[in-house]
CSV table of C-alpha atoms in Angstrom, one decimal:
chain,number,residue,atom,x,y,z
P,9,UNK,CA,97.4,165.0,-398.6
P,10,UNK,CA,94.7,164.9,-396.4
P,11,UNK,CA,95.5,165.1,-392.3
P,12,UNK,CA,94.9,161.7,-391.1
P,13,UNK,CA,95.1,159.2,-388.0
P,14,UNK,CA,96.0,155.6,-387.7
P,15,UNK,CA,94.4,153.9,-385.2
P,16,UNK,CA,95.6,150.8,-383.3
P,17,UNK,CA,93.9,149.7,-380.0
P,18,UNK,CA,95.9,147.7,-377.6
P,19,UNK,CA,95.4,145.3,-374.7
P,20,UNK,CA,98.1,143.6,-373.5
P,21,UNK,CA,99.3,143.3,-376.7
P,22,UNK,CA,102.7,145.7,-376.0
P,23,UNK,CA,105.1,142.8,-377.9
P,24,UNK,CA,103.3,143.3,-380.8
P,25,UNK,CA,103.3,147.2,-380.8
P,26,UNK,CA,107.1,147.2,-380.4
P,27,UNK,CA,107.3,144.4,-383.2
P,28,UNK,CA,104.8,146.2,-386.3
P,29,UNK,CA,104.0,149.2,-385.1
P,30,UNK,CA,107.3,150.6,-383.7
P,31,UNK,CA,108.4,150.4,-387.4
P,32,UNK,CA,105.4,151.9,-389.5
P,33,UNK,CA,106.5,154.7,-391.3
P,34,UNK,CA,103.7,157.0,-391.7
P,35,UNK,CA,102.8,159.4,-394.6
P,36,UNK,CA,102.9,163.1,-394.1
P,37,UNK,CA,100.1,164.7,-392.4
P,38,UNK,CA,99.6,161.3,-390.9
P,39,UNK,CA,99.6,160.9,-387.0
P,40,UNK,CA,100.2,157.4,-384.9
P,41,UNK,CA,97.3,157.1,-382.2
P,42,UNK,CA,97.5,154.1,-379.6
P,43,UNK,CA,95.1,153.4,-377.7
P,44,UNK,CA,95.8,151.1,-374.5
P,45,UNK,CA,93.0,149.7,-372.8
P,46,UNK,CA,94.1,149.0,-369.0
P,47,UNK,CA,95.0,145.3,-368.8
P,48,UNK,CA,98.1,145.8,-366.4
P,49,UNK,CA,100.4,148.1,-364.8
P,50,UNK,CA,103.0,147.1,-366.1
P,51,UNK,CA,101.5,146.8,-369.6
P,52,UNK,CA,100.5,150.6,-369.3
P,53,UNK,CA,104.2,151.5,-368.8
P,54,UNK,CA,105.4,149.5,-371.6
P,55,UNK,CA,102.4,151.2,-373.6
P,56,UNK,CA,103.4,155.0,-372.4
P,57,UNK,CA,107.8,154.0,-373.0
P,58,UNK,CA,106.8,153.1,-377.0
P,59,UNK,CA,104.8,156.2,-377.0
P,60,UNK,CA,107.1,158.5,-375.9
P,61,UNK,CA,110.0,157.2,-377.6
P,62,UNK,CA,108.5,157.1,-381.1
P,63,UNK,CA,106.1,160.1,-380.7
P,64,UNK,CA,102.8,158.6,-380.8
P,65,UNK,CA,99.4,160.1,-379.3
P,66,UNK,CA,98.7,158.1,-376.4
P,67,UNK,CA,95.1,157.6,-375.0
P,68,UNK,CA,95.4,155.3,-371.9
P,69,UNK,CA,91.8,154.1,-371.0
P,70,UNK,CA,90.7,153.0,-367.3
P,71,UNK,CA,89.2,150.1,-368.3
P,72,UNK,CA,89.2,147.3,-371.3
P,73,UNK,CA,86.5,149.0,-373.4
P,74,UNK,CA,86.6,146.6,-376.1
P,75,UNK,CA,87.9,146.5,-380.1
P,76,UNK,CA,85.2,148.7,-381.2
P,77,UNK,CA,85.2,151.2,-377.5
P,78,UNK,CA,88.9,151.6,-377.9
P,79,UNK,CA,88.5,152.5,-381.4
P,80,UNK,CA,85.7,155.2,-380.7
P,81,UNK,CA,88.0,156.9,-378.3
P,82,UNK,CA,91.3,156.8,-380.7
P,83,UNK,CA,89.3,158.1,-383.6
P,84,UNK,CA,86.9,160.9,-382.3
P,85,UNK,CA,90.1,162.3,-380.1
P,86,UNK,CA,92.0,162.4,-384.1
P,87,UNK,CA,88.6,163.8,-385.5
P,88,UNK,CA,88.7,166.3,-382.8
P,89,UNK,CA,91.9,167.3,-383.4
P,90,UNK,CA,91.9,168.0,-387.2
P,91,UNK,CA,91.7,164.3,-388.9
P,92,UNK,CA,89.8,164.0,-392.2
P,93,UNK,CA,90.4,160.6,-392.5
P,94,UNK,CA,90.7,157.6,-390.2
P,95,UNK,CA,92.9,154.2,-390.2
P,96,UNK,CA,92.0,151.5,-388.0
P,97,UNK,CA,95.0,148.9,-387.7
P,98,UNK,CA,95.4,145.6,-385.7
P,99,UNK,CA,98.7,145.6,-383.7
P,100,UNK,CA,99.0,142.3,-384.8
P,101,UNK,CA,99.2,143.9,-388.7
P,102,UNK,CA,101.6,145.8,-390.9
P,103,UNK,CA,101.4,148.6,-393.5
P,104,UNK,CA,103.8,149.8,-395.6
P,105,UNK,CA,104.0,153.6,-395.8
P,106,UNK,CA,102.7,153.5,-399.4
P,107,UNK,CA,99.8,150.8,-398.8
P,108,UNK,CA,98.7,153.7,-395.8
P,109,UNK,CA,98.9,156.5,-398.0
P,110,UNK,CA,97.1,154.7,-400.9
P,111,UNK,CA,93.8,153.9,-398.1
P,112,UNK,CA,93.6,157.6,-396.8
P,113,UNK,CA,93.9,159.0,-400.4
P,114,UNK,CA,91.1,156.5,-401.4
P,115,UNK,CA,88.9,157.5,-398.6
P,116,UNK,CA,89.4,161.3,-398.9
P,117,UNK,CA,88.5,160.7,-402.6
P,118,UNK,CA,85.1,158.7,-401.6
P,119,UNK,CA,84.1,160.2,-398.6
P,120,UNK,CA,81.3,157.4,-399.0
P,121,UNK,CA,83.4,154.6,-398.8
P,122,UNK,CA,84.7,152.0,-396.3
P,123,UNK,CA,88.3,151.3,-397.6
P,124,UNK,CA,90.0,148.2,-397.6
P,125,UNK,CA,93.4,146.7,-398.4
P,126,UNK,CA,94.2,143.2,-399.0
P,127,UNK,CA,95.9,141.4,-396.2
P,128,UNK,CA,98.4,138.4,-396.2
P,129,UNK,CA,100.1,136.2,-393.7
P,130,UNK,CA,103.8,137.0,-394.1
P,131,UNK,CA,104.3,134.0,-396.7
P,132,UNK,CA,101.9,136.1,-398.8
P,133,UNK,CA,99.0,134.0,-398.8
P,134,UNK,CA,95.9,135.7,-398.6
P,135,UNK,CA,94.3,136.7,-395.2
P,136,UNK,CA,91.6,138.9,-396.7
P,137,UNK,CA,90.5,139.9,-399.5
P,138,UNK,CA,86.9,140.7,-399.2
P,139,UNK,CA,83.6,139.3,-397.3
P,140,UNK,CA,80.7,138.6,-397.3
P,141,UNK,CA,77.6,138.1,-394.6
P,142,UNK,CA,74.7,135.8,-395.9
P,143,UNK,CA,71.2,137.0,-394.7
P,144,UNK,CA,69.9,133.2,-395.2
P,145,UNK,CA,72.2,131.9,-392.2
P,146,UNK,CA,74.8,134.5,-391.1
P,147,UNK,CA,77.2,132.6,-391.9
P,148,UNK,CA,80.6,134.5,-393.3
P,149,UNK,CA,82.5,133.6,-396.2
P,150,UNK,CA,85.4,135.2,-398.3
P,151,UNK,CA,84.9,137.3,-401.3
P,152,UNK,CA,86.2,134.1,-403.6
P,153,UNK,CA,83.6,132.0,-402.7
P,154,UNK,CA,80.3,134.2,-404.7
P,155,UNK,CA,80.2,131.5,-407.4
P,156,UNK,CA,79.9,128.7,-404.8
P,157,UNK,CA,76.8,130.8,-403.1
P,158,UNK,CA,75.4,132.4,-406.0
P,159,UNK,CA,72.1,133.2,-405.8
P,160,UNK,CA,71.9,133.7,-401.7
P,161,UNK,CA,71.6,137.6,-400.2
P,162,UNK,CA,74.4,138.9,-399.2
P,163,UNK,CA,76.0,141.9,-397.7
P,164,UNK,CA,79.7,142.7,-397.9
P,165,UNK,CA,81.6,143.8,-395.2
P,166,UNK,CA,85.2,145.5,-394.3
P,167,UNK,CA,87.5,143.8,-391.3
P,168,UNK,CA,88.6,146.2,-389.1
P,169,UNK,CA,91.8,144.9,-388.8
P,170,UNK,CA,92.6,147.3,-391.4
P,171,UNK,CA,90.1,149.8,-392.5
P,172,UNK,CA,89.8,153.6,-393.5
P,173,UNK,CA,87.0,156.5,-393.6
P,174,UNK,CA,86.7,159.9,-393.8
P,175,UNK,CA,86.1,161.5,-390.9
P,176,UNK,CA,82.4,162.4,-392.1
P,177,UNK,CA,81.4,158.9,-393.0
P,178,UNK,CA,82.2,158.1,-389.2
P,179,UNK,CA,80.5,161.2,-387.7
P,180,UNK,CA,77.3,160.3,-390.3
P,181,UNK,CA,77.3,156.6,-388.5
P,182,UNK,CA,78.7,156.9,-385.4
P,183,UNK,CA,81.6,154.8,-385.4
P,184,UNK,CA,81.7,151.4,-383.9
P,185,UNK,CA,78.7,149.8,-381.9
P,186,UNK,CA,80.0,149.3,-378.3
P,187,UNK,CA,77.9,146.6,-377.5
P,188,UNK,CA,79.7,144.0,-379.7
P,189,UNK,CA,83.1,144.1,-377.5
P,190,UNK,CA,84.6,142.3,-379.7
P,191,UNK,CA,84.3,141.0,-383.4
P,192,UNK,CA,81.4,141.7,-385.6
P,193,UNK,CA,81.4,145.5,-384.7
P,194,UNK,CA,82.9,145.9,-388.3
P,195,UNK,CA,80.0,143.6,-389.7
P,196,UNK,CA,77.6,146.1,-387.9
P,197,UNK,CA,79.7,149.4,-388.9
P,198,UNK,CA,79.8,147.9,-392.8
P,199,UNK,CA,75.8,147.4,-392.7
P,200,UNK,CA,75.4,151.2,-391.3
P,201,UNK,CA,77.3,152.5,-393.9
P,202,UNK,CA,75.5,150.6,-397.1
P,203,UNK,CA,72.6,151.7,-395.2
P,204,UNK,CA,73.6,155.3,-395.1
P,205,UNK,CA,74.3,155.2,-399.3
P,206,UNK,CA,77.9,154.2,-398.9
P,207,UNK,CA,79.5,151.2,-400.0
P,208,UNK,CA,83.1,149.3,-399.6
P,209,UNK,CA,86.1,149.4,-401.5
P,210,UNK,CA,89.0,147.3,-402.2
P,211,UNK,CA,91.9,149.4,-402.3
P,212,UNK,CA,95.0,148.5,-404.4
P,213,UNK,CA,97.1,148.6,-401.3
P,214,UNK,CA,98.1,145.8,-398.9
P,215,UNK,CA,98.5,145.2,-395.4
P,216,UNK,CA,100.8,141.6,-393.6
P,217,UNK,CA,98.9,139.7,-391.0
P,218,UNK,CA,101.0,138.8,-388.0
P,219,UNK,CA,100.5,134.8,-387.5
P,220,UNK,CA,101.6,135.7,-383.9
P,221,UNK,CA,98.5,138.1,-383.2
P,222,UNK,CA,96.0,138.9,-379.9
P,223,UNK,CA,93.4,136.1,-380.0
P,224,UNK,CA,95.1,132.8,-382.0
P,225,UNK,CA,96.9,130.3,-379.7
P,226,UNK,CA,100.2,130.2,-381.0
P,227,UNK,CA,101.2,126.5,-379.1
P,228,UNK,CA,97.9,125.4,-380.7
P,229,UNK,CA,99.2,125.3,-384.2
P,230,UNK,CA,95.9,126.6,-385.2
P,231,UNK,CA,93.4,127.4,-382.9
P,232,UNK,CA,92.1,130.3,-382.0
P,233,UNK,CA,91.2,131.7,-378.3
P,234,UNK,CA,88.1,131.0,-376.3
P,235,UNK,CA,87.6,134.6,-376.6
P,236,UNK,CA,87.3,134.8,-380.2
P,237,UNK,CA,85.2,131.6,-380.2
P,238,UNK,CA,82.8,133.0,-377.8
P,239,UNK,CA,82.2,136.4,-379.0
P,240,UNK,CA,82.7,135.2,-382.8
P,241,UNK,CA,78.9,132.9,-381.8
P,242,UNK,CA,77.4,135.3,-379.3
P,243,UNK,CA,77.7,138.3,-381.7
P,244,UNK,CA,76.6,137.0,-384.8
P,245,UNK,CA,73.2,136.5,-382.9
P,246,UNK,CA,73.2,140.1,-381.4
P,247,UNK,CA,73.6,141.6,-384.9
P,248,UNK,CA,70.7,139.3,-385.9
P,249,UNK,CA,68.6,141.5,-383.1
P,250,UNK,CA,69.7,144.4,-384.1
P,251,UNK,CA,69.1,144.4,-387.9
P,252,UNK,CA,67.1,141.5,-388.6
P,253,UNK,CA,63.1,141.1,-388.0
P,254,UNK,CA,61.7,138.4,-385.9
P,255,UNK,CA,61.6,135.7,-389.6
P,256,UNK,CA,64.8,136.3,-390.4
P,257,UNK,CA,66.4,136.0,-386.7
P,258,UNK,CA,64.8,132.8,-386.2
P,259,UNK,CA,66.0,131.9,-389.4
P,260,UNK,CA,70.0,132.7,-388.1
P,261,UNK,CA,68.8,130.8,-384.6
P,262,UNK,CA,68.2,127.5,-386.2
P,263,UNK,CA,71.5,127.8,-388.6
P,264,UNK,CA,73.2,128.6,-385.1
P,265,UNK,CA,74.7,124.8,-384.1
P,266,UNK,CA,76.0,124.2,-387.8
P,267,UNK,CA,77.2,128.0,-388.1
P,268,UNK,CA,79.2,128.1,-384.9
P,269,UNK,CA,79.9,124.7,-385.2
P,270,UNK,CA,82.0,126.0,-388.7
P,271,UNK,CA,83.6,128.7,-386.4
P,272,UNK,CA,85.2,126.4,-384.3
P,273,UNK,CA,86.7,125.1,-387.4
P,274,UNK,CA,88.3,127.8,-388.4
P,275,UNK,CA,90.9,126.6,-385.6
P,276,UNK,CA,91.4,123.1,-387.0
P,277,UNK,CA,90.0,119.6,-385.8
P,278,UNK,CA,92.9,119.0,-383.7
P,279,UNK,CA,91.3,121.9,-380.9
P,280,UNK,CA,88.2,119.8,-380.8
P,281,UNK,CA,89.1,117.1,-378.8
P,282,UNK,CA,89.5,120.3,-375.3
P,283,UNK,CA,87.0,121.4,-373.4
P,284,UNK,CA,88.0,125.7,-374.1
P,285,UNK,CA,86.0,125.8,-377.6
P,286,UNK,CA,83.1,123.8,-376.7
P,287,UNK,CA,82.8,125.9,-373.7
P,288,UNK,CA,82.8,128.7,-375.9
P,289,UNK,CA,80.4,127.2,-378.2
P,290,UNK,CA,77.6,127.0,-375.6
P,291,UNK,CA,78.2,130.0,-373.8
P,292,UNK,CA,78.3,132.0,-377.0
P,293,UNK,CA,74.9,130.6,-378.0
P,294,UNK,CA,73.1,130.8,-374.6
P,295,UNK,CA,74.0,134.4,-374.6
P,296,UNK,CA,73.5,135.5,-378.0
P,297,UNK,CA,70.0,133.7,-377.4
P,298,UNK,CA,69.3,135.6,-374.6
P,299,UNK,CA,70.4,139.1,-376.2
P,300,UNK,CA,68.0,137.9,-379.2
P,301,UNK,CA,64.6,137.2,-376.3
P,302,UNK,CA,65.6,140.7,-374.4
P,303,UNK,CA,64.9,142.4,-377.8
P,304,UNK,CA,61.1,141.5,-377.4
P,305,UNK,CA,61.4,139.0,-380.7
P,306,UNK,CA,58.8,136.4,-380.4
P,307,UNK,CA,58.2,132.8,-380.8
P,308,UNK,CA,62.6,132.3,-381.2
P,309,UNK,CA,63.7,128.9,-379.2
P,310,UNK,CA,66.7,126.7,-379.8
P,311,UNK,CA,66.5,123.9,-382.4
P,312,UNK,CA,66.1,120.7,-381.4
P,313,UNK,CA,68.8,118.8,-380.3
P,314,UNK,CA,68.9,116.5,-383.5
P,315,UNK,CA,70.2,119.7,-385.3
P,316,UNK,CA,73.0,120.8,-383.0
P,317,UNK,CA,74.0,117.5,-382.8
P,318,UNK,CA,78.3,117.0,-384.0
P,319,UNK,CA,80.8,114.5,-384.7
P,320,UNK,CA,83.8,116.1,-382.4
P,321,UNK,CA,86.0,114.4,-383.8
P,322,UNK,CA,85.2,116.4,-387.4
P,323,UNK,CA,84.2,113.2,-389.5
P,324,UNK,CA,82.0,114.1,-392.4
């Protein structure tokens, strides 16, 4: 089997490191590397007692570098020390020890490939199963919804929540974009590697979502964090910048109220009626404009305010 590094970034997250990772059992030739991004002191020693009970590879950062920075360092420090393949795992998921060894067999195999499990809550409902990105809008939408969209471009993606590559496919793109901080840098990774001749792959493995995880609100039923509200809006306009031309980013700019407007759905009506998503919602769109104009992409403005106008309440 090939050597091989699981990857799991953590910030402030310790609980959920002691609850899913502290009982992974890893293939041979497999190695457990945490990366903590500074949140606390007292977080860091939490981080560092896991670590040195259960013989992981610590890499304690300065600073909170982010999903995708956190990531970087974890992987190219396992790359650098003899990993041909690379894991990335949320420590809000779980994999059995099979389910790992199937995803860094089927990357060594496919060099090529971004590898995939499918993921599911711990009722086994699905979580993921596949995704797509549609050029028309950017708007996101799982795998099982093609026939509903057929006919739209589309690019598929892989979550990083739970992802492998070989350690050449990552050195041929460069590993995650920094400048996302958080979410879409897996979005941006997946359109690098279609673009470099590779392509995504379901694996016959699967991974458990942990309803408990970093950025959903627990006492909300629901809801998710103003964090991933924010970034979830503001990034889906800086990947728009980055790979789109100035038709098709004006294009995602006037789908942006009714597209981050469906975001904020994701956490149910009931979240609506707060101020902490809305807040989101406008900061996430003022920025991701602004990230859009500092590109040097002309003629973009904000739709007029009959489009971005919503029921709160969720009424259709």
């Amino acid at each position: 089997m090939s050597r091989s590094a699981l990857v799991i970034v953590n910030y402030g997250s310790s609980e959920l490191l002691a609850r899913n990772a502290a009982r992974l059992e890893l293939p041979s030739r497999c190695r457990l590397v945490v990366v903590d991004c500074f949140s606390s002191d007292a977080e860091r020693a939490r981080v560092r007692a896991l670590a040195d009970a259960r013989g992981w590879r610590a890499v304690l950062l300065e600073e909170n570098a982010g999903f995708g920075g956190g990531v970087n360092a974890g992987a190219n420090l396992a790359i650098a020390e003899g990993a041909d393949v690379v894991v990335t795992l949320n420590p809000d998921a779980f994999l059995e020890r099979d389910a790992l060894a199937t995803l860094v067999a089927a990357a060594a195999a496919d060099p090529a490939a971004l590898v995939v499990p499918r993921i599911v809550d711990s009722s086994g409902r699905p979580w993921f199963g596949g995704a797509d990105l549609y050029l028309d809008d950017g708007s996101i939408a799982g795998a099982s919804r093609r026939d509903s969209r057929a006919g739209r471009p589309r690019r598929e993606w892989a979550t990083g929540a739970c992802l492998a590559l070989s350690a050449d496919l990552w050195r041929r793109v460069g590993g995650f974009d920094e400048d996302y901080f958080l979410y879409w840098e897996d979005v941006d990774l997946s359109h690098r590697v279609m673009d470099a001749g590779g392509r995504i792959l379901l694996a016959d493995a699967v991974a458990t979502h942990d309803e408990g995880g970093t950025h959903d609100d627990a006492a909300s039923g629901r809801a998710k964090s103003e964090t991933y509200y924010y970034y979830s809006i503001r990034n889906r306009l800086l990947y728009a910048a980055k790979h789109l031309d100035a038709a098709g980013s004006a294009a995602w700019l006037r789908a942006t109220p009714r597209v981050s407007y469906a975001i904020l759905l994701q956490g149910g009506r009931r979240q609506l009626v707060t101020l902490p998503p809305w807040r989101a919602y406008v900061r996430g769109i003022r920025d991701g404009r602004r990230l859009l104009t500092a590109r040097g992409l002309p003629g973009i403005g904000l739709p007029e305010r009959s489009e971005a106008t919503f029921d709160r309440t969720g009424a259709s």
